[in-house]
PDB file of C-alpha atoms in Angstrom:
ATOM      1  CA  MET A   4      52.172  53.895  67.776  1.00 41.00           C
ATOM      2  CA  PRO A   5      52.369  57.716  67.826  1.00 49.00           C
ATOM      3  CA  THR A   6      55.195  59.401  69.710  1.00 51.00           C
ATOM      4  CA  LEU A   7      54.443  61.156  72.967  1.00 72.00           C
ATOM      5  CA  TYR A   8      56.310  64.276  71.857  1.00 80.00           C
ATOM      6  CA  GLU A   9      56.199  65.928  68.430  1.00 83.00           C
ATOM      7  CA  SER A  10      59.944  66.593  68.895  1.00 83.00           C
ATOM      8  CA  LEU A  11      60.638  62.843  68.594  1.00 84.00           C
ATOM      9  CA  SER A  12      58.503  62.292  65.500  1.00 84.00           C
ATOM     10  CA  ASP A  13      60.242  61.584  62.203  1.00 81.00           C
ATOM     11  CA  THR A  14      57.646  63.880  60.581  1.00 87.00           C
ATOM     12  CA  ASN A  15      58.654  66.771  62.862  1.00 89.00           C
ATOM     13  CA  GLN A  16      58.888  69.999  60.813  1.00 92.00           C
ATOM     14  CA  PHE A  17      60.943  71.977  63.365  1.00 92.00           C
ATOM     15  CA  SER A  18      64.135  73.293  61.703  1.00 93.00           C
ATOM     16  CA  PHE A  19      67.275  74.607  63.382  1.00 93.00           C
ATOM     17  CA  THR A  20      70.833  75.467  62.532  1.00 94.00           C
ATOM     18  CA  CYS A  21      73.030  72.558  63.535  1.00 95.00           C
ATOM     19  CA  PRO A  22      75.798  73.912  65.788  1.00 96.00           C
ATOM     20  CA  LEU A  23      78.157  71.156  64.653  1.00 95.00           C
ATOM     21  CA  PHE A  24      78.005  71.825  60.925  1.00 94.00           C
ATOM     22  CA  GLY A  25      76.443  75.298  60.715  1.00 93.00           C
ATOM     23  CA  ALA A  26      73.746  73.968  58.354  1.00 93.00           C
ATOM     24  CA  LYS A  27      69.968  74.310  58.539  1.00 94.00           C
ATOM     25  CA  THR A  28      68.387  70.930  59.196  1.00 92.00           C
ATOM     26  CA  ARG A  29      64.978  69.494  60.042  1.00 93.00           C
ATOM     27  CA  MET A  30      64.646  67.766  63.412  1.00 91.00           C
ATOM     28  CA  GLY A  31      62.557  64.954  61.892  1.00 91.00           C
ATOM     29  CA  ALA A  32      65.406  64.055  59.518  1.00 92.00           C
ATOM     30  CA  CYS A  33      67.883  64.013  62.408  1.00 91.00           C
ATOM     31  CA  VAL A  34      65.602  61.769  64.475  1.00 90.00           C
ATOM     32  CA  GLN A  35      65.207  59.400  61.502  1.00 91.00           C
ATOM     33  CA  LEU A  36      68.998  59.193  61.083  1.00 91.00           C
ATOM     34  CA  ARG A  37      69.482  58.712  64.824  1.00 90.00           C
ATOM     35  CA  ASP A  38      66.989  55.823  64.843  1.00 90.00           C
ATOM     36  CA  LYS A  39      68.736  54.134  61.908  1.00 91.00           C
ATOM     37  CA  VAL A  40      72.157  54.519  63.554  1.00 89.00           C
ATOM     38  CA  TRP A  41      70.879  53.067  66.833  1.00 88.00           C
ATOM     39  CA  ARG A  42      69.367  50.115  64.938  1.00 91.00           C
ATOM     40  CA  GLY A  43      72.799  49.427  63.467  1.00 89.00           C
ATOM     41  CA  GLU A  44      71.924  50.188  59.848  1.00 89.00           C
ATOM     42  CA  GLN A  45      74.858  51.009  57.554  1.00 84.00           C
ATOM     43  CA  ILE A  46      74.271  54.467  56.085  1.00 87.00           C
ATOM     44  CA  ASP A  47      76.610  56.031  53.535  1.00 88.00           C
ATOM     45  CA  VAL A  48      75.497  59.641  54.067  1.00 89.00           C
ATOM     46  CA  ARG A  49      75.966  62.115  56.923  1.00 92.00           C
ATOM     47  CA  ARG A  50      79.000  60.257  58.268  1.00 92.00           C
ATOM     48  CA  GLY A  51      79.951  63.233  60.453  1.00 94.00           C
ATOM     49  CA  CYS A  52      76.490  63.175  62.026  1.00 93.00           C
ATOM     50  CA  GLN A  53      76.811  59.466  62.730  1.00 93.00           C
ATOM     51  CA  ALA A  54      80.211  59.953  64.378  1.00 94.00           C
ATOM     52  CA  ALA A  55      78.811  62.820  66.469  1.00 95.00           C
ATOM     53  CA  MET A  56      75.934  60.593  67.588  1.00 93.00           C
ATOM     54  CA  HIS A  57      78.391  57.868  68.557  1.00 93.00           C
ATOM     55  CA  CYS A  58      80.388  60.349  70.693  1.00 93.00           C
ATOM     56  CA  ASN A  59      77.252  62.016  72.185  1.00 94.00           C
ATOM     57  CA  LYS A  60      78.037  65.341  70.490  1.00 96.00           C
ATOM     58  CA  CYS A  61      74.877  65.370  68.323  1.00 95.00           C
ATOM     59  CA  PRO A  62      72.114  67.686  69.595  1.00 94.00           C
ATOM     60  CA  ALA A  63      69.339  65.518  68.113  1.00 91.00           C
ATOM     61  CA  ALA A  64      70.617  62.406  69.885  1.00 91.00           C
ATOM     62  CA  GLU A  65      70.870  64.395  73.130  1.00 92.00           C
ATOM     63  CA  MET A  66      67.268  65.565  72.722  1.00 87.00           C
ATOM     64  CA  VAL A  67      66.082  61.990  72.237  1.00 86.00           C
ATOM     65  CA  ARG A  68      67.994  61.022  75.385  1.00 89.00           C
ATOM     66  CA  LYS A  69      66.418  63.913  77.328  1.00 87.00           C
ATOM     67  CA  TYR A  70      62.881  63.112  76.216  1.00 83.00           C
ATOM     68  CA  CYS A  71      63.285  59.403  76.926  1.00 83.00           C
ATOM     69  CA  PHE A  72      65.260  59.372  80.163  1.00 86.00           C
ATOM     70  CA  ASP A  73      64.983  62.756  81.928  1.00 83.00           C
ATOM     71  CA  LYS A  74      61.749  62.829  83.938  1.00 80.00           C
ATOM     72  CA  ASN A  75      62.058  66.592  84.372  1.00 81.00           C
ATOM     73  CA  TRP A  76      62.282  67.243  80.613  1.00 78.00           C
ATOM     74  CA  THR A  77      58.639  67.614  79.623  1.00 75.00           C
ATOM     75  CA  ASN A  78      58.632  70.463  77.085  1.00 76.00           C
ATOM     76  CA  ASP A  79      58.036  69.915  73.392  1.00 79.00           C
ATOM     77  CA  HIS A  80      59.983  72.992  72.308  1.00 83.00           C
ATOM     78  CA  HIS A  81      61.704  71.225  69.407  1.00 85.00           C
ATOM     79  CA  GLY A  82      58.536  69.900  67.795  1.00 86.00           C
ATOM     80  CA  SER A  83      56.146  71.257  65.174  1.00 87.00           C
ATOM     81  CA  SER A  84      53.650  69.691  62.782  1.00 88.00           C
ATOM     82  CA  THR A  85      54.097  72.653  60.397  1.00 90.00           C
ATOM     83  CA  PRO A  86      57.363  74.140  59.099  1.00 93.00           C
ATOM     84  CA  LYS A  87      58.923  76.227  61.870  1.00 92.00           C
ATOM     85  CA  ASP A  88      62.415  77.658  62.353  1.00 94.00           C
ATOM     86  CA  GLY A  89      63.695  77.677  65.903  1.00 92.00           C
ATOM     87  CA  LYS A  90      66.679  77.443  68.209  1.00 94.00           C
ATOM     88  CA  LEU A  91      68.037  74.625  70.306  1.00 93.00           C
ATOM     89  CA  MET A  92      67.521  75.002  74.045  1.00 92.00           C
ATOM     90  CA  LYS A  93      70.397  75.863  76.397  1.00 94.00           C
ATOM     91  CA  PRO A  94      70.410  72.541  78.302  1.00 93.00           C
ATOM     92  CA  ILE A  95      70.912  70.651  75.016  1.00 93.00           C
ATOM     93  CA  LEU A  96      73.761  72.897  73.883  1.00 95.00           C
ATOM     94  CA  GLU A  97      75.394  72.864  77.317  1.00 95.00           C
ATOM     95  CA  ARG A  98      75.327  69.071  77.411  1.00 95.00           C
ATOM     96  CA  ILE A  99      77.000  68.564  74.025  1.00 95.00           C
ATOM     97  CA  ARG A 100      79.561  71.374  74.345  1.00 96.00           C
ATOM     98  CA  PRO A 101      82.182  69.601  76.527  1.00 95.00           C
ATOM     99  CA  VAL A 102      82.094  66.392  74.472  1.00 94.00           C
ATOM    100  CA  MET A 103      85.269  65.689  72.509  1.00 93.00           C
ATOM    101  CA  MET A 104      85.250  63.865  69.189  1.00 93.00           C
ATOM    102  CA  ARG A 105      87.526  60.812  69.252  1.00 93.00           C
ATOM    103  CA  GLU A 106      89.868  60.300  66.317  1.00 93.00           C
ATOM    104  CA  SER A 107      89.152  56.569  66.300  1.00 94.00           C
ATOM    105  CA  VAL A 108      85.411  57.212  65.871  1.00 94.00           C
ATOM    106  CA  LEU A 109      86.042  59.695  63.063  1.00 94.00           C
ATOM    107  CA  ASN A 110      88.172  57.035  61.365  1.00 94.00           C
ATOM    108  CA  ASP A 111      85.633  54.240  61.951  1.00 93.00           C
ATOM    109  CA  TYR A 112      82.877  56.303  60.307  1.00 93.00           C
ATOM    110  CA  ARG A 113      85.233  57.461  57.514  1.00 94.00           C
ATOM    111  CA  VAL A 114      84.310  61.098  58.131  1.00 94.00           C
ATOM    112  CA  PRO A 115      85.511  63.365  55.296  1.00 94.00           C
ATOM    113  CA  GLU A 116      88.193  65.931  56.143  1.00 94.00           C
ATOM    114  CA  ASN A 117      85.891  68.962  55.767  1.00 94.00           C
ATOM    115  CA  GLU A 118      83.374  67.463  58.232  1.00 94.00           C
ATOM    116  CA  ARG A 119      86.195  66.549  60.660  1.00 93.00           C
ATOM    117  CA  LEU A 120      87.264  70.178  60.754  1.00 94.00           C
ATOM    118  CA  LEU A 121      83.702  71.296  61.455  1.00 94.00           C
ATOM    119  CA  LEU A 122      83.303  68.736  64.243  1.00 94.00           C
ATOM    120  CA  VAL A 123      86.493  69.686  66.070  1.00 92.00           C
ATOM    121  CA  THR A 124      85.679  73.411  65.833  1.00 94.00           C
ATOM    122  CA  ALA A 125      81.994  73.018  66.772  1.00 95.00           C
ATOM    123  CA  ASN A 126      82.349  74.553  70.249  1.00 95.00           C
ATOM    124  CA  GLN A 127      82.740  78.005  68.690  1.00 95.00           C
ATOM    125  CA  ARG A 128      79.333  77.639  66.998  1.00 96.00           C
ATOM    126  CA  ILE A 129      77.807  76.111  70.128  1.00 96.00           C
ATOM    127  CA  ASP A 130      79.005  79.092  72.195  1.00 96.00           C
ATOM    128  CA  GLU A 131      77.500  81.473  69.627  1.00 96.00           C
ATOM    129  CA  GLN A 132      74.130  79.697  69.823  1.00 95.00           C
ATOM    130  CA  LEU A 133      74.246  79.608  73.635  1.00 95.00           C
ATOM    131  CA  ARG A 134      74.191  83.423  73.718  1.00 94.00           C
ATOM    132  CA  SER A 135      70.635  83.508  72.364  1.00 93.00           C
ATOM    133  CA  ALA A 136      69.333  80.014  73.161  1.00 92.00           C
ATOM    134  CA  PRO A 137      65.966  79.730  74.923  1.00 91.00           C
ATOM    135  CA  GLY A 138      65.582  77.946  78.236  1.00 82.00           C
ATOM    136  CA  GLU A 139      67.091  77.850  81.662  1.00 66.00           C
ATOM    137  CA  SER A 140      70.824  77.454  81.912  1.00 49.00           C
ATOM    138  CA  THR A 141      72.128  74.446  83.780  1.00 48.00           C
ATOM    139  CA  ARG A 142      75.777  75.450  83.448  1.00 41.00           C
ATOM    140  CA  GLN A 143      77.636  76.406  86.599  1.00 43.00           C
ATOM    141  CA  GLY A 144      80.200  79.155  86.054  1.00 40.00           C
ATOM    142  CA  LYS A 145      82.011  80.059  82.865  1.00 42.00           C
ATOM    143  CA  PRO A 146      82.753  77.538  80.109  1.00 40.00           C
ATOM    144  CA  PHE A 147      86.174  75.906  80.175  1.00 37.00           C
ATOM    145  CA  GLU A 148      88.626  77.412  77.729  1.00 41.00           C
ATOM    146  CA  HIS A 149      91.886  75.872  76.622  1.00 38.00           C
ATOM    147  CA  GLY A 150      94.800  77.472  78.418  1.00 40.00           C
ATOM    148  CA  SER A 151      92.792  78.557  81.441  1.00 40.00           C
ATOM    149  CA  ALA A 152      94.214  77.873  84.865  1.00 41.00           C
ATOM    150  CA  SER A 153      92.997  74.710  86.466  1.00 41.00           C
ATOM    151  CA  VAL A 154      91.151  74.916  89.738  1.00 43.00           C
ATOM    152  CA  THR A 155      92.415  72.800  92.594  1.00 44.00           C
ATOM    153  CA  ARG A 156      89.811  71.816  95.121  1.00 48.00           C
ATOM    154  CA  ALA A 157      90.583  70.808  98.674  1.00 51.00           C
ATOM    155  CA  ARG A 158      89.866  67.162  99.286  1.00 51.00           C
ATOM    156  CA  LYS A 159      88.014  65.977 102.320  1.00 54.00           C
ATOM    157  CA  VAL A 160      90.126  63.681 104.444  1.00 49.00           C
ATOM    158  CA  VAL A 161      88.274  60.658 105.733  1.00 48.00           C
ATOM    159  CA  LYS A 162      89.684  59.350 108.975  1.00 50.00           C
ATOM    160  CA  ALA A 163      89.585  55.614 109.611  1.00 47.00           C
ATOM    161  CA  PRO A 164      87.362  54.628 112.523  1.00 51.00           C
ATOM    162  CA  GLU A 165      88.993  53.572 115.777  1.00 56.00           C
ATOM    163  CA  ILE A 166      89.300  49.824 116.316  1.00 51.00           C
ATOM    164  CA  THR A 167      87.456  48.766 119.418  1.00 59.00           C
ATOM    165  CA  THR A 168      87.406  44.967 119.337  1.00 63.00           C
ATOM    166  CA  PRO A 169      90.428  42.747 119.992  1.00 68.00           C
ATOM    167  CA  ALA A 170      89.666  40.627 116.896  1.00 63.00           C
ATOM    168  CA  ALA A 171      89.667  43.695 114.630  1.00 60.00           C
ATOM    169  CA  ALA A 172      92.946  44.859 116.174  1.00 66.00           C
ATOM    170  CA  ALA A 173      94.508  41.423 115.527  1.00 66.00           C
ATOM    171  CA  ILE A 174      93.382  41.466 111.887  1.00 62.00           C
ATOM    172  CA  ASN A 175      94.811  44.945 111.308  1.00 62.00           C
ATOM    173  CA  GLU A 176      98.116  44.043 113.021  1.00 68.00           C
ATOM    174  CA  ALA A 177      98.457  40.853 110.946  1.00 63.00           C
ATOM    175  CA  ALA A 178      97.655  42.751 107.719  1.00 60.00           C
ATOM    176  CA  ALA A 179     100.078  45.570 108.599  1.00 60.00           C
ATOM    177  CA  THR A 180     102.946  43.118 109.237  1.00 65.00           C
ATOM    178  CA  GLY A 181     102.222  41.264 106.006  1.00 61.00           C
ATOM    179  CA  ASN A 182     101.129  38.044 107.654  1.00 63.00           C
ATOM    180  CA  LEU A 183      98.212  37.412 105.310  1.00 58.00           C
ATOM    181  CA  ALA A 184      97.525  33.925 106.681  1.00 61.00           C
ATOM    182  CA  ALA A 185      97.120  35.301 110.212  1.00 59.00           C
ATOM    183  CA  ALA A 186      94.843  38.085 108.962  1.00 53.00           C
ATOM    184  CA  ILE A 187      92.609  35.590 107.122  1.00 58.00           C
ATOM    185  CA  ASN A 188      92.536  33.140 110.056  1.00 62.00           C
ATOM    186  CA  ALA A 189      91.710  35.919 112.521  1.00 56.00           C
TER     187      ALA A 189
END
């Protein structure tokens, strides 16, 4: 059965620079790896990619999620039947940027030290790609940076409704005094 979008095809010839590892890769190869990982196959290569997929930091896995589950995502920007170099779209990069890689996942996938370093410093490369990425931005405000002041938002206070029935008043009085049996029997 053919895929609806060329972007999801394992024969896709669209190439991009992976913001996680800074390496040129073909989208079709990433989709193939993603499919194998999701099927539970044990793969001894691209361990950093597999860990990123597990943590939702992988742009290819995010694209598959967008195409499959986001009804508003109808473009086929990341697909080509002939070799084509391109850039990842802003919504993809913005979605993977805040994701943190968990140490336990890196250990489970036995990610080599050089790939670990690239994964934990990926946000710098993602930010660089965001400056020239095609597509509408979905980000609100500036990206979070370590050391920035936190924003405190006022919380809305919800007031409990007034009790109007005698039975409700009896239940609340029994519960307030700790007489659980009276509250249940009321």
